Backbone as numpy.savetxt, mean C-alpha at the origin, in Angstrom:
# Nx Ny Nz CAx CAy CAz Cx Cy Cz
12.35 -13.46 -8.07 11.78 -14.60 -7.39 11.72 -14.35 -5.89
12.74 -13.65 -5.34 12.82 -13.44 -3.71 11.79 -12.83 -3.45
11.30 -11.55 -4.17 10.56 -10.39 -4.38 9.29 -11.16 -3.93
8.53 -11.80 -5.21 7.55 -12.77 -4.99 7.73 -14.04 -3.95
8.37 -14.25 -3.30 8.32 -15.47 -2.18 8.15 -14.19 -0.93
9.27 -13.50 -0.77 9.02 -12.26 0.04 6.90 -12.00 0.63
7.02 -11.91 -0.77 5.39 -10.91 -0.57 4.65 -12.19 -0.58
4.31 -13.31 -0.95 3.35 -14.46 -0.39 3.84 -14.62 0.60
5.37 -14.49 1.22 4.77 -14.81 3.00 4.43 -13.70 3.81
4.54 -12.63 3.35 3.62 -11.57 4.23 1.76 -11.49 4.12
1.67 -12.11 2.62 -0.02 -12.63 2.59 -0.13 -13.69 3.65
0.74 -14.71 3.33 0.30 -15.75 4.15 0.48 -15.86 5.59
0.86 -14.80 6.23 1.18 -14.59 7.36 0.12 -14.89 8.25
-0.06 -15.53 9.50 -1.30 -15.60 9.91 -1.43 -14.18 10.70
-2.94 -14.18 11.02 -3.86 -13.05 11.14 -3.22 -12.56 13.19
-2.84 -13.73 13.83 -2.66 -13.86 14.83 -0.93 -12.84 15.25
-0.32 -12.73 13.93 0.70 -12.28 14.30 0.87 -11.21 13.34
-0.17 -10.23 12.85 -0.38 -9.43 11.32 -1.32 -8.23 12.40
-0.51 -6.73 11.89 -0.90 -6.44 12.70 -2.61 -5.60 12.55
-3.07 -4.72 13.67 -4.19 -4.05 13.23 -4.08 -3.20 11.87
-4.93 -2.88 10.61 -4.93 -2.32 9.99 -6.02 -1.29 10.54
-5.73 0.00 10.22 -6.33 1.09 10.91 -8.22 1.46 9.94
-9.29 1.55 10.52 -10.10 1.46 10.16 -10.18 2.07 8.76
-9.09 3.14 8.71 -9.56 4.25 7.31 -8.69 3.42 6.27
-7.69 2.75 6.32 -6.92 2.45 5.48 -7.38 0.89 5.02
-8.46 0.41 6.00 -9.34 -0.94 5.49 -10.26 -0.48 4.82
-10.98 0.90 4.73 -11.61 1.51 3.77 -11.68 1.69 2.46
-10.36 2.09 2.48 -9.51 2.37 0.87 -9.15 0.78 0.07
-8.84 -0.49 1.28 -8.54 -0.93 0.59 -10.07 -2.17 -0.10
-11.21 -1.79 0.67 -12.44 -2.31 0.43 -12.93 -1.73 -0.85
-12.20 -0.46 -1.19 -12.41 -0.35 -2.58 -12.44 -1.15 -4.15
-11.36 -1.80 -3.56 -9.89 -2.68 -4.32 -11.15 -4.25 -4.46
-11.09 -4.67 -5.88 -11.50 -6.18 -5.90 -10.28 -6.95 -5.26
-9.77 -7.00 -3.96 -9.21 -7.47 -3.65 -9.13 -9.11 -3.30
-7.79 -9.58 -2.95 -8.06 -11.64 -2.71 -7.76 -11.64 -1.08
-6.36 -10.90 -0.58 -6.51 -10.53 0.57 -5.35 -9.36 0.68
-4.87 -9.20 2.03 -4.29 -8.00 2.55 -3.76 -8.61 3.79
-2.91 -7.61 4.24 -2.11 -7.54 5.50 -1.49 -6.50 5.44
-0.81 -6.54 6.98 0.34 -5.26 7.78 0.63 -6.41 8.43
2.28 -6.45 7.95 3.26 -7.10 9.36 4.54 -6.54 8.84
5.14 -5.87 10.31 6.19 -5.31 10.20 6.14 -3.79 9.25
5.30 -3.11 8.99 5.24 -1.76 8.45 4.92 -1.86 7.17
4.70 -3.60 6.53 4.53 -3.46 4.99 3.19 -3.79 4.95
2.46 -2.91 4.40 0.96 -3.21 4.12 1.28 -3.95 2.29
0.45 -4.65 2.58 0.50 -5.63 1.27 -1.10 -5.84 1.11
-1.28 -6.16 -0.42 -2.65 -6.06 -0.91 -2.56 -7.00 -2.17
-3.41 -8.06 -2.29 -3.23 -8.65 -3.51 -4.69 -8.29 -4.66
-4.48 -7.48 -5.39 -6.17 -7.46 -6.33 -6.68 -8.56 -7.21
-7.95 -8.66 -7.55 -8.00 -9.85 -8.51 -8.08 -9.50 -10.19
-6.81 -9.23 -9.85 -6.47 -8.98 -11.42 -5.46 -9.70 -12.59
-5.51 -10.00 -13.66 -3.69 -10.81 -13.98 -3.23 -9.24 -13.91
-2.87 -8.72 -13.77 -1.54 -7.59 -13.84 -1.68 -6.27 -13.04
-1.01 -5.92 -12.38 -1.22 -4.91 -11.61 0.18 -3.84 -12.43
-0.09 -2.38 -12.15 0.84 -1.40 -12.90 0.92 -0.64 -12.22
1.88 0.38 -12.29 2.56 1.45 -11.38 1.11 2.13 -11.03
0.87 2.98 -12.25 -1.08 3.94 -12.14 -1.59 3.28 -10.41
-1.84 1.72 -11.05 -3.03 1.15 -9.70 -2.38 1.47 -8.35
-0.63 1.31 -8.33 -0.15 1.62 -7.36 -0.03 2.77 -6.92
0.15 3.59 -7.79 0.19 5.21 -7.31 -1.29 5.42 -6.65
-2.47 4.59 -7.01 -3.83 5.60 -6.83 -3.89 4.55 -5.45
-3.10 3.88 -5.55 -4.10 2.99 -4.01 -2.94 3.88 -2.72
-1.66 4.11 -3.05 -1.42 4.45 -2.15 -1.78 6.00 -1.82
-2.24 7.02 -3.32 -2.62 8.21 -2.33 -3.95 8.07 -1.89
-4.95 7.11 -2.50 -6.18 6.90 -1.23 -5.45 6.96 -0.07
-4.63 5.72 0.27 -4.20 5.57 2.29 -3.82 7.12 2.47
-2.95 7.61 1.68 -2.76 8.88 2.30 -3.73 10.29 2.57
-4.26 10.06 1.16 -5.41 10.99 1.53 -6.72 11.01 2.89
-6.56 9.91 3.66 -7.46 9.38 4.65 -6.84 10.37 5.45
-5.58 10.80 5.87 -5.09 11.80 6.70 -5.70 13.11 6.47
-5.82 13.39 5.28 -6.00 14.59 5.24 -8.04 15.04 5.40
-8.57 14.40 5.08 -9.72 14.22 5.71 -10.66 13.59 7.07
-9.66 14.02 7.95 -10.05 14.18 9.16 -10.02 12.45 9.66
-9.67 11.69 8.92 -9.42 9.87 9.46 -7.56 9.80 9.96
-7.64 9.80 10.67 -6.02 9.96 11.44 -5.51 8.44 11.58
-4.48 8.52 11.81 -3.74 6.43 11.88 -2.59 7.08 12.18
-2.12 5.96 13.13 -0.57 6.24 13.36 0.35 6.55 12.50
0.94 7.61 11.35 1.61 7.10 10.23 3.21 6.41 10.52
3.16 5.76 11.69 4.76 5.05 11.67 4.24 3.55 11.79
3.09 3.55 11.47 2.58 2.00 11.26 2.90 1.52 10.14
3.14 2.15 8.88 3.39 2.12 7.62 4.01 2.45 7.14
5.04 1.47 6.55 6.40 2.29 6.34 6.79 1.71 4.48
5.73 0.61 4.06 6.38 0.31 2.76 4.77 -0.34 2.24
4.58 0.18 1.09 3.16 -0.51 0.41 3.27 -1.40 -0.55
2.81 -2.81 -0.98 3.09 -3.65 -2.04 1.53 -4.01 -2.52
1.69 -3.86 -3.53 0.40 -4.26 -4.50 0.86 -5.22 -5.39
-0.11 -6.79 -5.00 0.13 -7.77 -6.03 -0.98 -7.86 -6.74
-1.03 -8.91 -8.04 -1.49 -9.39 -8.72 -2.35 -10.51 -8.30
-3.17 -11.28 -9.05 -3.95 -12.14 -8.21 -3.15 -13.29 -8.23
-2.20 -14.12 -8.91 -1.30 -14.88 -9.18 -0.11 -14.74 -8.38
0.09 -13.49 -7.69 1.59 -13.29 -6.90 2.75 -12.87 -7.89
2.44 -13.15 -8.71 3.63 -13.01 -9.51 4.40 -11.73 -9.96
3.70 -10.91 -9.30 3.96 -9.53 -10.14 3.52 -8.68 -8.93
4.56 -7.67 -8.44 4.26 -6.42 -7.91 4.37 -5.58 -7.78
4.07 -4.36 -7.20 4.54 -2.88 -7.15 4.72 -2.74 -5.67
6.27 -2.24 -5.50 6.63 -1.99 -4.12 6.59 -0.44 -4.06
5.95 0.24 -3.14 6.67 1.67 -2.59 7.14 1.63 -1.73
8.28 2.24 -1.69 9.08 2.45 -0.51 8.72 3.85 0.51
7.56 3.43 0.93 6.80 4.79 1.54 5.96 4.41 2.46
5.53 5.19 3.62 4.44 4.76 4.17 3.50 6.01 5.42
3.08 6.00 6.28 2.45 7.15 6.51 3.36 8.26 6.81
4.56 8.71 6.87 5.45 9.91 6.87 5.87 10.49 5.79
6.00 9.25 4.59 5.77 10.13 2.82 4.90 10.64 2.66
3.38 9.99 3.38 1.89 10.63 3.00 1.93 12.18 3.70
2.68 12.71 5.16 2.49 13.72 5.58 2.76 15.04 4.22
4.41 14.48 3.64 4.89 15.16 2.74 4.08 15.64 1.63
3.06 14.81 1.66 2.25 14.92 -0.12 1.24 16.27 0.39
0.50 16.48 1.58 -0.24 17.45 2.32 -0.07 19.04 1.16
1.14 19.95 1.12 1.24 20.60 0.33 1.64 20.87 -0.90
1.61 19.67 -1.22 2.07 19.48 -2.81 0.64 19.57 -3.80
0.98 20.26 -4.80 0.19 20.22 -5.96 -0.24 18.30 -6.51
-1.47 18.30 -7.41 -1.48 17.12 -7.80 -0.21 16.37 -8.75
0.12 17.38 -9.20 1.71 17.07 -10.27 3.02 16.63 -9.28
2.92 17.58 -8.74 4.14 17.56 -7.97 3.75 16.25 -7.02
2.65 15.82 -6.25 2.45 14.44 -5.53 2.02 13.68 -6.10
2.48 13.37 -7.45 2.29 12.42 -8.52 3.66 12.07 -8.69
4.42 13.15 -9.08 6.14 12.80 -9.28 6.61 12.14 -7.69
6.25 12.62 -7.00 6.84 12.41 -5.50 6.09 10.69 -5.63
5.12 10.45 -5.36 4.67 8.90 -5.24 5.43 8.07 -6.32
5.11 8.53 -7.31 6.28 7.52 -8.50 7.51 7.52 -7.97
8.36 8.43 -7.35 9.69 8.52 -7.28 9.78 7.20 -5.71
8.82 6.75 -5.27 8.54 5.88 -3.83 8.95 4.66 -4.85
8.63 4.35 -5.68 8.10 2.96 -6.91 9.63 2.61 -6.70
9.95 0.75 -5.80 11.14 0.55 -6.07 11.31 -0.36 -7.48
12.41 0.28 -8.06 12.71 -0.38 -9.12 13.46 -1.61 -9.57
């Protein structure tokens, strides 16, 4: 329950005190049938319009943000320090405990090996 009160007040955070999201990482998340989004305090949060969100959606949304580094779109990576993907209801999310300095790490890793590494971010 904390979890979910937690993450609706970082949605509901107003826009006035939420910080810039970096152009490439509003990219990735324009992908997403999303409801809305934010950054405050290093946690980028994303709600999709879905009933259920699962580890998979979380693993692939966060190596999009990361992969933006590696194709020539640069962002501060100490802007981002933890990613949450909700559900359209709130009720349900996927936290990583990661944010643009895990993404440097993934750079020479195989797809296997930065598959195990992003799951191993997934707090449980």
């Amino acid at each position: 329950m904390k979890k979910t009160l937690f993450a609706l007040s970082l949605l509901m955070t107003s826009n006035a005190f939420a910080e810039a999201i970096p152009q490439p990482i509003l990219e990735v998340i324009n992908v997403y049938q999303h409801g809305s989004f934010g950054l405050d305090e290093g946690v980028l949060s994303m709600a999709v319009k879905k009933p259920s969100v699962n580890e998979d959606m979380a693993v692939l949304f966060f190596r999009g943000i990361c992969d933006t580094q590696y194709v020539g779109k640069t962002w501060n990576p100490d802007l981002i320090k933890k990613v949450v993907m909700l559900n359209a209801s709130s009720d349900q999310q996927i936290t990583l405990n990661g944010g643009g300095q895990e993404c440097k790490k993934l750079g020479p890793m195989n797809m296997d090996e930065s598959d195990k590494y992003i799951k191993s971010l997934i707090q449980k």
